[in-house]
């Protein structure tokens, strides 16, 4: 999957390979059914390939600086050619634009379009109208056109185009989706759209206040996060893909096209710290809308607009990425109890208030309701932040985040006397949670906190204890925990979430790769405990595992150098931005 680059219009996204093939695209939203699903199967499940007629991997590729516009170039015996891929910010309909430009000599290009709606299961009807090719099946309609017109024909349930470009010549291919029962939307000018897209992205990237080391990687991460934002609501998807495996050939394959509450504080911190207050406010407002309702019904994730029902099912006709089945749609973890999300939400809203973001009338009432419910349930076991499917435990990190909730709520009342709430009761809860975690979640023999009460297992989430303020960084228990977690879960410097050998907690077969954001957490923790040189060395290694266009997946396999899991992963890019700010913020952020 490291061979792919991302393009998108802030409502959906596509993955483009080094060979010029769009192998994944869901229309019209991130969580819609894919019309190109070759990523999880083969070309017969849908793709759009544009390249020199004889194919092959591009000679070089890169995003145009500070944009999400991708240039791929081929050097052939007859000449050189550039393919520019992007999705303009949509007006009414999503467009995929592919502009071919001759650079030198003469190159014959071929486009092969195989549309397969509903994740590769439906072959649409194709027809020609006014020089366009139109594909229709059920609710979906897709139009293909070229500017200027080129020779196009249909064969074997695919649409082909072939043309030759010389130096300076340009041909644009445009794919437009719209609901099949509605008229065709207004056509865009692809060349004007390219200029506008480049200008818009560069204007947005210029707002970044970070100017420290690895600024290019930080900006690329921020652009990726912007691309994973569903613009109509402000929700941010964890990834634009589903079922990319944590282990090639394994069953740890999940749908990440939703928004997770566990990312809330890290998202707000990153956006606010580098100057993106509008995006931070949009995320805060999405959060408030999503969690509204009975606090007992708080979910760990929601749909792009705050949808609550995300039923999980499998697609048996898709063999999965490199044979990694099953392919899953939806996510059953939505029904889990994860107490840490209460702390995440309250911490996020506290951060929003302290950052001076506009106050919403019901914002404090939401926090009070969540706090009162958490006070009644925090002693219960839960599934923990990693969504393990081995039953509930008293996970230490969940309890720590319950402490965070009580701490932030109490501090809010102390700092804003006009707010109403049970200050004394929340202080009592805060002290009780802290005392219990230190007594039941700490192993004095090994000087480390543990994954859950009574366990000897460790967990990468323990690295966040100093970040959230549960204990100061110089506390011997914090230093001992960082050292123990590093030794057991990151012997090569790349951090696993936990040991998958503990089948009582995680009963699924197989292992997973090292978790990228947890490796950034290790760098943060090393910095917190005074080992900044080691932290910077680790950060350099982590930046080095980005693929050639600066993207990170959920996981990484140090043995093979391969990216694993859904891609690109918002959590990983948030980790990169957060660690850069932690290590270099004083010298590089405004």
XYZ file of C-alpha atoms in Angstrom:
590
model
C 0.000 0.000 0.000
C 3.036 2.291 0.226
C 2.771 2.411 -3.592
C -0.347 4.578 -3.365
C -0.901 8.329 -3.230
C -4.046 10.137 -2.073
C -6.213 12.631 -3.919
C -9.526 13.975 -2.638
C -12.070 16.766 -2.473
C -12.746 16.823 1.306
C -15.815 14.664 0.886
C -14.253 11.519 -0.514
C -10.829 10.336 -1.639
C -9.106 8.103 -4.176
C -5.893 6.086 -4.070
C -3.630 6.271 -7.134
C -0.885 3.706 -7.738
C 2.589 4.202 -9.199
C 1.314 2.614 -12.421
C -1.318 5.329 -12.870
C -4.274 3.265 -11.677
C -7.011 4.606 -9.424
C -7.693 1.446 -7.414
C -9.968 2.815 -4.670
C -12.717 5.409 -4.804
C -16.027 5.669 -2.934
C -18.668 8.022 -4.328
C -20.090 10.382 -3.299
C -18.761 10.136 0.308
C -15.877 8.481 2.097
C -18.261 5.856 3.462
C -20.199 5.239 0.232
C -19.845 2.023 -1.731
C -16.700 1.931 -3.853
C -16.892 2.170 -7.642
C -13.182 1.292 -7.877
C -12.314 -1.577 -5.510
C -9.284 -3.169 -7.192
C -7.355 -2.344 -4.009
C -9.252 -5.169 -2.308
C -9.343 -7.494 -5.284
C -8.193 -7.082 -8.873
C -8.929 -4.905 -11.871
C -12.237 -6.706 -12.450
C -13.497 -5.127 -9.211
C -13.089 -1.669 -10.706
C -10.206 0.668 -11.507
C -9.164 3.481 -13.844
C -5.733 3.096 -15.402
C -4.072 5.924 -17.343
C -0.470 5.487 -18.506
C 1.693 5.136 -21.623
C 0.225 2.410 -23.842
C 2.853 -0.127 -22.839
C 2.239 0.560 -19.135
C 4.835 0.261 -16.408
C 5.590 2.078 -13.180
C 6.044 5.825 -13.367
C 9.618 7.094 -13.455
C 8.966 9.649 -10.714
C 6.037 11.194 -8.897
C 5.403 13.890 -6.318
C 2.730 16.198 -5.016
C 3.041 19.749 -6.189
C 4.461 21.559 -3.149
C 1.860 22.363 -0.491
C -1.024 20.802 -2.472
C -2.930 17.550 -2.921
C -2.272 17.655 -6.673
C -0.263 14.610 -7.787
C 2.170 14.580 -10.723
C 3.400 11.223 -12.115
C 5.904 11.199 -14.961
C 7.032 8.472 -17.341
C 10.170 8.487 -19.484
C 9.602 6.238 -22.493
C 11.712 5.481 -25.607
C 9.496 7.886 -27.539
C 9.409 10.713 -25.053
C 8.279 11.865 -21.633
C 4.797 12.533 -20.320
C 3.185 13.837 -17.125
C -0.090 12.662 -15.599
C -1.648 15.124 -13.134
C -4.338 13.704 -10.828
C -6.583 15.683 -8.500
C -10.153 16.130 -7.294
C -11.364 19.748 -7.322
C -13.256 20.988 -4.292
C -16.732 20.140 -5.416
C -19.511 22.487 -6.332
C -22.419 20.090 -6.782
C -20.799 16.839 -7.919
C -17.509 15.017 -7.295
C -15.022 15.042 -10.185
C -11.814 13.102 -10.748
C -9.567 14.980 -13.162
C -6.604 13.382 -14.946
C -4.585 15.712 -17.173
C -1.986 14.256 -19.522
C 0.747 16.606 -20.740
C 3.480 15.840 -23.233
C 6.896 16.889 -21.952
C 9.231 15.664 -24.671
C 8.970 13.676 -27.890
C 5.771 11.792 -28.605
C 3.986 9.350 -26.277
C 0.858 7.273 -26.956
C -1.378 7.060 -23.897
C -4.129 4.632 -23.015
C -6.976 4.977 -20.522
C -8.770 1.860 -19.270
C -11.899 2.515 -17.221
C -13.685 -0.346 -15.452
C -16.513 1.002 -13.340
C -17.902 -1.519 -10.856
C -20.449 -0.116 -8.443
C -21.201 -1.509 -4.963
C -17.642 -2.543 -4.138
C -17.023 -4.271 -7.446
C -20.229 -6.298 -7.558
C -22.276 -4.388 -10.169
C -21.326 -3.863 -13.820
C -23.169 -0.718 -15.000
C -24.874 -0.105 -18.325
C -22.755 2.083 -20.583
C -24.031 4.386 -23.288
C -22.760 7.245 -25.421
C -24.415 10.671 -25.368
C -23.158 13.956 -26.828
C -19.611 12.622 -27.007
C -19.631 11.438 -23.385
C -19.679 7.925 -21.961
C -22.308 7.415 -19.303
C -22.438 4.506 -16.820
C -25.653 3.883 -14.860
C -26.634 1.285 -12.275
C -29.271 1.844 -9.613
C -28.643 5.151 -7.801
C -25.246 5.791 -9.421
C -24.414 7.611 -12.633
C -20.892 8.389 -13.835
C -19.924 10.455 -16.863
C -16.561 10.225 -18.643
C -15.450 12.947 -21.045
C -12.237 14.187 -22.573
C -11.058 17.677 -23.467
C -10.270 17.770 -26.354
C -12.204 14.691 -27.535
C -10.118 11.537 -28.029
C -10.786 8.136 -29.588
C -12.864 6.079 -27.120
C -14.477 2.646 -27.419
C -16.027 -0.053 -25.296
C -14.904 -3.680 -25.023
C -15.283 -6.479 -22.454
C -17.275 -4.302 -20.058
C -14.565 -1.626 -20.015
C -14.108 1.754 -21.689
C -10.852 2.484 -23.498
C -9.332 5.699 -24.811
C -6.123 6.063 -26.774
C -4.336 9.191 -27.974
C -0.881 10.610 -28.589
C 0.600 13.722 -26.969
C 3.618 15.692 -28.072
C 5.595 18.236 -26.065
C 3.241 20.977 -24.836
C 0.039 19.165 -25.728
C -2.551 18.453 -23.030
C -5.536 16.150 -22.786
C -7.893 16.116 -19.804
C -10.020 13.139 -18.793
C -12.821 13.941 -16.342
C -14.982 11.487 -14.401
C -18.108 12.969 -12.783
C -20.593 11.241 -10.462
C -24.162 12.242 -9.745
C -27.399 10.544 -8.615
C -28.829 8.684 -11.580
C -32.301 10.186 -11.148
C -31.055 13.758 -11.462
C -29.845 15.750 -14.485
C -26.149 15.864 -15.260
C -24.414 18.565 -13.208
C -22.606 21.535 -14.672
C -19.354 20.544 -16.368
C -16.130 21.962 -14.977
C -13.217 23.243 -17.017
C -10.448 20.827 -15.953
C -7.599 23.219 -16.677
C -9.155 26.081 -14.723
C -9.943 23.598 -11.943
C -6.264 22.626 -11.761
C -5.154 26.229 -11.323
C -7.804 26.833 -8.688
C -6.941 23.638 -6.784
C -3.242 24.466 -6.669
C -3.959 28.023 -5.517
C -6.496 26.921 -2.897
C -4.249 24.272 -1.359
C -1.231 26.572 -1.264
C -3.227 29.351 0.351
C -4.428 26.899 2.991
C -0.962 25.438 3.630
C 0.496 28.935 3.987
C -1.550 29.408 7.159
C 0.596 26.818 8.968
C 2.514 28.517 11.780
C 5.045 25.723 12.215
C 8.466 26.542 10.751
C 10.700 24.101 12.576
C 12.562 20.999 11.407
C 10.717 18.697 8.991
C 8.225 21.402 8.113
C 7.524 19.683 4.782
C 6.479 16.482 6.595
C 4.318 18.454 9.030
C 2.568 20.352 6.226
C 2.055 17.140 4.280
C 0.456 15.597 7.362
C -1.807 18.618 7.803
C -2.842 18.508 4.140
C -3.627 14.808 4.578
C -5.766 15.589 7.635
C -7.560 18.288 5.681
C -8.172 15.797 2.868
C -9.657 13.327 5.396
C -12.072 15.965 6.705
C -15.665 15.682 5.548
C -16.184 19.347 4.748
C -19.995 19.527 5.138
C -19.820 18.534 8.824
C -16.197 18.919 9.992
C -15.884 15.223 10.900
C -12.511 13.595 10.203
C -12.354 9.992 9.010
C -9.705 7.754 10.555
C -8.791 6.616 7.040
C -10.480 6.607 3.612
C -10.193 2.808 3.296
C -11.565 -0.396 4.739
C -10.005 -3.788 5.416
C -6.391 -3.045 4.566
C -4.746 -5.715 6.703
C -2.702 -5.342 9.854
C -1.037 -8.608 8.798
C -0.892 -9.570 5.087
C -3.141 -12.575 4.611
C -4.636 -12.140 8.098
C -8.116 -11.392 9.423
C -7.391 -8.161 11.319
C -9.126 -6.076 8.681
C -11.429 -3.235 9.733
C -13.451 -0.393 8.249
C -11.937 2.959 9.261
C -14.137 5.331 7.230
C -15.654 6.831 10.374
C -14.752 9.382 13.035
C -13.319 8.190 16.374
C -13.724 10.169 19.595
C -10.356 8.933 20.892
C -8.671 11.276 18.386
C -10.484 14.355 19.702
C -7.952 16.049 21.966
C -4.973 15.248 19.750
C -6.847 16.650 16.743
C -7.759 19.895 18.482
C -4.288 20.345 19.935
C -2.615 19.862 16.568
C -4.973 22.149 14.639
C -4.921 24.930 17.223
C -1.158 24.792 17.702
C -0.377 25.374 14.031
C -3.022 28.018 13.388
C -5.996 26.176 11.920
C -8.708 27.537 14.190
C -11.504 27.240 11.617
C -10.882 23.511 11.208
C -10.559 23.066 14.970
C -13.887 24.799 15.511
C -15.550 22.649 12.841
C -14.237 19.498 14.537
C -15.396 20.747 17.967
C -18.864 21.448 16.594
C -19.023 18.018 14.931
C -18.083 16.518 18.287
C -20.857 18.374 20.104
C -23.462 17.266 17.581
C -22.285 13.664 17.555
C -22.320 13.141 21.330
C -25.633 14.909 21.925
C -28.217 12.706 23.615
C -28.188 10.294 26.531
C -24.646 10.056 27.955
C -25.221 6.328 28.423
C -25.391 6.029 24.649
C -22.022 7.674 23.954
C -20.262 5.752 21.194
C -16.558 5.425 20.458
C -17.091 6.364 16.799
C -19.701 7.941 14.567
C -20.440 8.402 10.891
C -19.365 11.452 8.943
C -22.462 13.391 9.944
C -22.729 11.828 13.379
C -24.599 8.682 12.305
C -24.804 6.088 15.051
C -25.699 2.890 13.200
C -22.586 1.400 11.599
C -23.491 -2.297 11.249
C -20.626 -4.604 10.354
C -20.890 -7.146 7.539
C -18.584 -8.888 5.065
C -18.228 -8.784 1.270
C -17.504 -12.366 0.193
C -16.878 -11.508 -3.474
C -13.808 -9.418 -2.611
C -10.681 -11.514 -1.823
C -9.063 -8.680 0.118
C -5.754 -6.858 -0.223
C -3.234 -9.535 -1.233
C -5.703 -12.203 -0.140
C -6.420 -10.690 3.285
C -10.023 -11.657 3.918
C -12.602 -10.915 5.102
C -13.399 -7.510 3.667
C -15.573 -5.731 6.228
C -17.999 -2.866 5.848
C -19.149 -1.098 9.019
C -17.566 -1.604 12.413
C -19.064 -3.662 15.236
C -16.750 -1.963 17.742
C -19.246 0.910 17.664
C -21.214 -1.013 20.312
C -18.319 -1.357 22.754
C -18.038 0.407 26.097
C -14.859 2.453 26.186
C -14.713 4.680 29.227
C -11.740 6.631 27.912
C -13.915 8.462 25.365
C -15.682 10.353 28.158
C -12.347 11.761 29.192
C -11.444 12.536 25.578
C -14.645 14.499 24.977
C -14.465 16.477 28.220
C -10.756 17.170 27.713
C -11.405 18.337 24.133
C -14.179 20.704 25.118
C -12.052 22.042 27.987
C -9.227 22.687 25.521
C -11.629 24.441 23.151
C -12.790 26.744 25.944
C -9.266 27.576 27.099
C -8.208 28.285 23.493
C -10.872 30.979 23.258
C -13.049 29.204 20.723
C -16.631 30.535 20.554
C -18.779 29.033 23.295
C -21.803 27.037 22.232
C -24.886 27.369 24.504
C -25.123 23.679 25.337
C -21.393 22.920 25.521
C -21.098 22.949 29.303
C -24.371 21.065 29.780
C -22.971 18.279 27.594
C -19.874 18.058 29.796
C -21.897 18.007 33.001
C -24.152 15.241 31.679
C -21.175 13.162 30.562
C -19.412 13.764 33.863
C -22.363 12.712 35.966
C -22.857 9.527 33.976
C -19.149 8.686 34.124
C -19.190 9.145 37.899
C -21.720 6.306 38.072
C -19.894 3.878 35.765
C -16.156 4.487 35.979
C -15.633 1.498 38.267
C -16.958 -0.869 35.591
C -14.643 -2.821 33.254
C -14.662 -1.870 29.579
C -13.191 -2.963 26.241
C -10.359 -0.421 26.304
C -9.226 2.035 23.658
C -7.928 -0.615 21.242
C -11.355 -2.193 20.668
C -10.158 -5.664 21.620
C -12.772 -8.365 21.276
C -11.739 -10.550 24.200
C -14.102 -9.223 26.848
C -14.065 -6.365 29.291
C -11.230 -5.575 31.701
C -10.314 -2.812 34.102
C -7.976 -1.198 31.586
C -5.608 1.264 33.224
C -5.758 3.820 30.433
C -9.556 3.880 30.611
C -9.333 4.693 34.328
C -6.679 7.336 33.691
C -9.014 9.035 31.233
C -11.819 8.884 33.800
C -9.432 10.802 36.050
C -8.842 13.262 33.183
C -12.590 13.848 32.892
C -12.963 14.572 36.606
C -9.832 16.706 36.678
C -10.827 18.866 33.700
C -14.394 19.269 34.917
C -13.230 20.329 38.383
C -10.681 22.733 36.933
C -13.350 24.276 34.710
C -15.466 25.094 37.752
C -12.437 26.486 39.556
C -11.511 28.673 36.581
C -15.014 29.775 35.604
C -17.057 30.348 38.779
C -20.177 31.107 36.755
C -20.474 27.495 35.633
C -22.672 25.131 37.593
C -21.582 21.678 38.732
C -20.630 19.435 41.629
C -17.121 20.701 42.260
C -16.601 18.831 45.511
C -18.051 15.604 44.150
C -15.817 15.717 41.090
C -12.761 16.407 43.236
C -13.616 13.368 45.360
C -13.973 11.223 42.237
C -10.696 12.520 40.853
C -8.850 11.567 44.017
C -10.545 8.173 44.209
C -9.697 7.247 40.621
C -6.112 8.357 41.063
C -5.693 6.356 44.231
C -7.229 3.212 42.727
C -5.111 3.335 39.564
C -1.924 3.771 41.565
C -2.881 0.867 43.835
C -4.414 -1.617 41.386
C -2.886 -0.644 38.042
C 0.741 -0.366 39.141
C 3.244 -3.186 39.506
C 5.764 -2.109 42.195
C 7.933 -5.152 41.544
C 8.676 -3.995 37.991
C 8.046 -0.271 38.603
C 5.507 0.064 35.825
C 1.817 0.561 35.272
C 0.133 -2.367 33.546
C -2.414 -2.891 30.794
C -5.245 -3.696 33.188
C -5.685 -4.365 36.893
C -3.921 -7.528 38.045
C -2.122 -8.038 34.742
C 1.569 -8.259 33.982
C 0.933 -7.188 30.385
C 1.883 -3.721 29.182
C 0.225 -1.329 26.758
C 1.422 1.591 24.635
C -1.399 3.784 25.950
C 0.470 3.941 29.277
C 2.932 6.278 27.570
C 0.218 8.951 27.676
C 0.142 9.103 31.495
C 2.511 12.104 31.693
C 0.928 13.831 28.685
C -2.517 13.985 30.266
C -1.088 15.107 33.606
C -1.995 12.040 35.675
C 1.561 12.033 37.077
C 4.462 14.416 36.438
C 7.125 13.273 33.937
C 9.814 13.046 36.621
C 7.795 10.660 38.800
C 9.778 7.394 39.126
C 6.646 5.419 38.219
C 6.370 7.314 34.925
C 10.030 6.804 34.095
C 9.758 3.131 34.996
C 6.666 2.719 32.835
C 8.291 4.360 29.819
C 11.332 2.138 30.194
C 9.300 -1.045 30.661
C 6.919 -0.357 27.779
C 9.814 0.521 25.517
C 11.730 -2.633 26.410
C 8.781 -4.995 25.989
C 6.816 -3.471 23.135
C 9.446 -1.516 21.176
C 12.728 -3.422 21.256
C 13.600 -2.032 17.796
C 12.237 1.454 18.489
C 8.899 0.904 16.754
C 6.024 0.481 19.172
C 3.392 -2.244 19.243
C 0.097 -1.415 20.953
C 0.232 -4.508 23.167
C 1.319 -8.120 22.934
C -1.064 -10.088 20.716
C 0.212 -13.236 22.418
C -2.167 -12.436 25.289
C -5.151 -14.199 23.723
C -7.322 -13.591 26.783
C -7.464 -9.924 25.787
C -7.110 -10.280 22.017
C -8.413 -13.646 20.789
C -7.973 -12.996 17.063
C -5.328 -15.105 15.283
C -2.134 -13.615 13.911
C -0.063 -10.621 14.855
C -0.120 -6.994 13.831
C 2.582 -4.563 12.822
C 4.013 -1.823 14.986
C 1.529 0.983 15.531
C 2.769 4.244 14.042
C 1.057 6.709 16.377
C 2.239 4.722 19.407
C 5.804 5.090 18.165
C 5.277 8.864 18.112
C 3.919 8.560 21.664
C 7.171 6.868 22.647
C 9.125 9.797 21.228
C 6.912 12.179 23.203
C 7.345 10.183 26.396
C 11.138 10.074 26.008
C 11.116 13.833 25.572
C 8.918 14.292 28.646
C 11.301 12.299 30.866
C 14.316 14.272 29.687
C 15.675 12.025 26.930
C 15.158 14.517 24.130
C 18.097 13.349 22.019
C 16.666 9.828 21.920
C 13.248 11.268 21.151
C 14.592 13.253 18.215
C 16.444 10.238 16.851
C 13.239 8.214 16.983
C 11.285 11.025 15.324
C 13.803 11.061 12.470
C 13.312 7.318 11.975
C 9.536 7.696 11.992
C 9.556 10.483 9.418
C 11.709 8.151 7.341
C 8.981 5.500 7.090
C 6.637 7.843 5.220
C 6.205 6.668 1.668
C 7.686 8.624 -1.239
C 4.841 11.168 -1.197
C 4.860 11.618 2.586
C 1.969 9.369 3.639
C 1.686 7.051 6.632
C -0.494 4.010 7.229
C -1.817 2.786 10.546
C 1.050 0.342 11.103
C 4.559 -0.505 9.918
C 6.549 -3.713 9.643
C 10.217 -2.972 10.432
C 11.303 -6.381 9.099
C 9.987 -5.772 5.584
C 9.758 -1.994 5.532
C 6.111 -2.241 4.526
C 3.213 -0.072 5.633
C 0.251 -2.001 7.054
C -3.367 -1.289 7.981
C -5.692 1.352 6.614
C -4.061 4.107 4.600
C -3.431 6.948 4.945
C -4.188 7.046 8.652
C -5.247 10.292 10.337
C -4.042 9.113 13.761
C -0.521 8.508 12.401
C -0.329 11.954 10.822
C -1.701 13.560 13.978
C 1.102 11.802 15.832
C 3.706 13.243 13.480
C 2.394 16.782 13.890
C 2.063 16.436 17.657
C 5.568 15.090 18.140
C 7.094 17.756 15.896
C 5.395 20.383 18.036
C 6.518 18.696 21.263
C 10.142 18.428 20.150
C 10.569 21.599 18.116
C 7.544 23.771 18.906
C 9.535 26.258 20.914
C 11.797 26.946 17.974
C 9.387 26.393 15.135
C 5.788 27.298 15.919
C 4.197 30.683 16.047
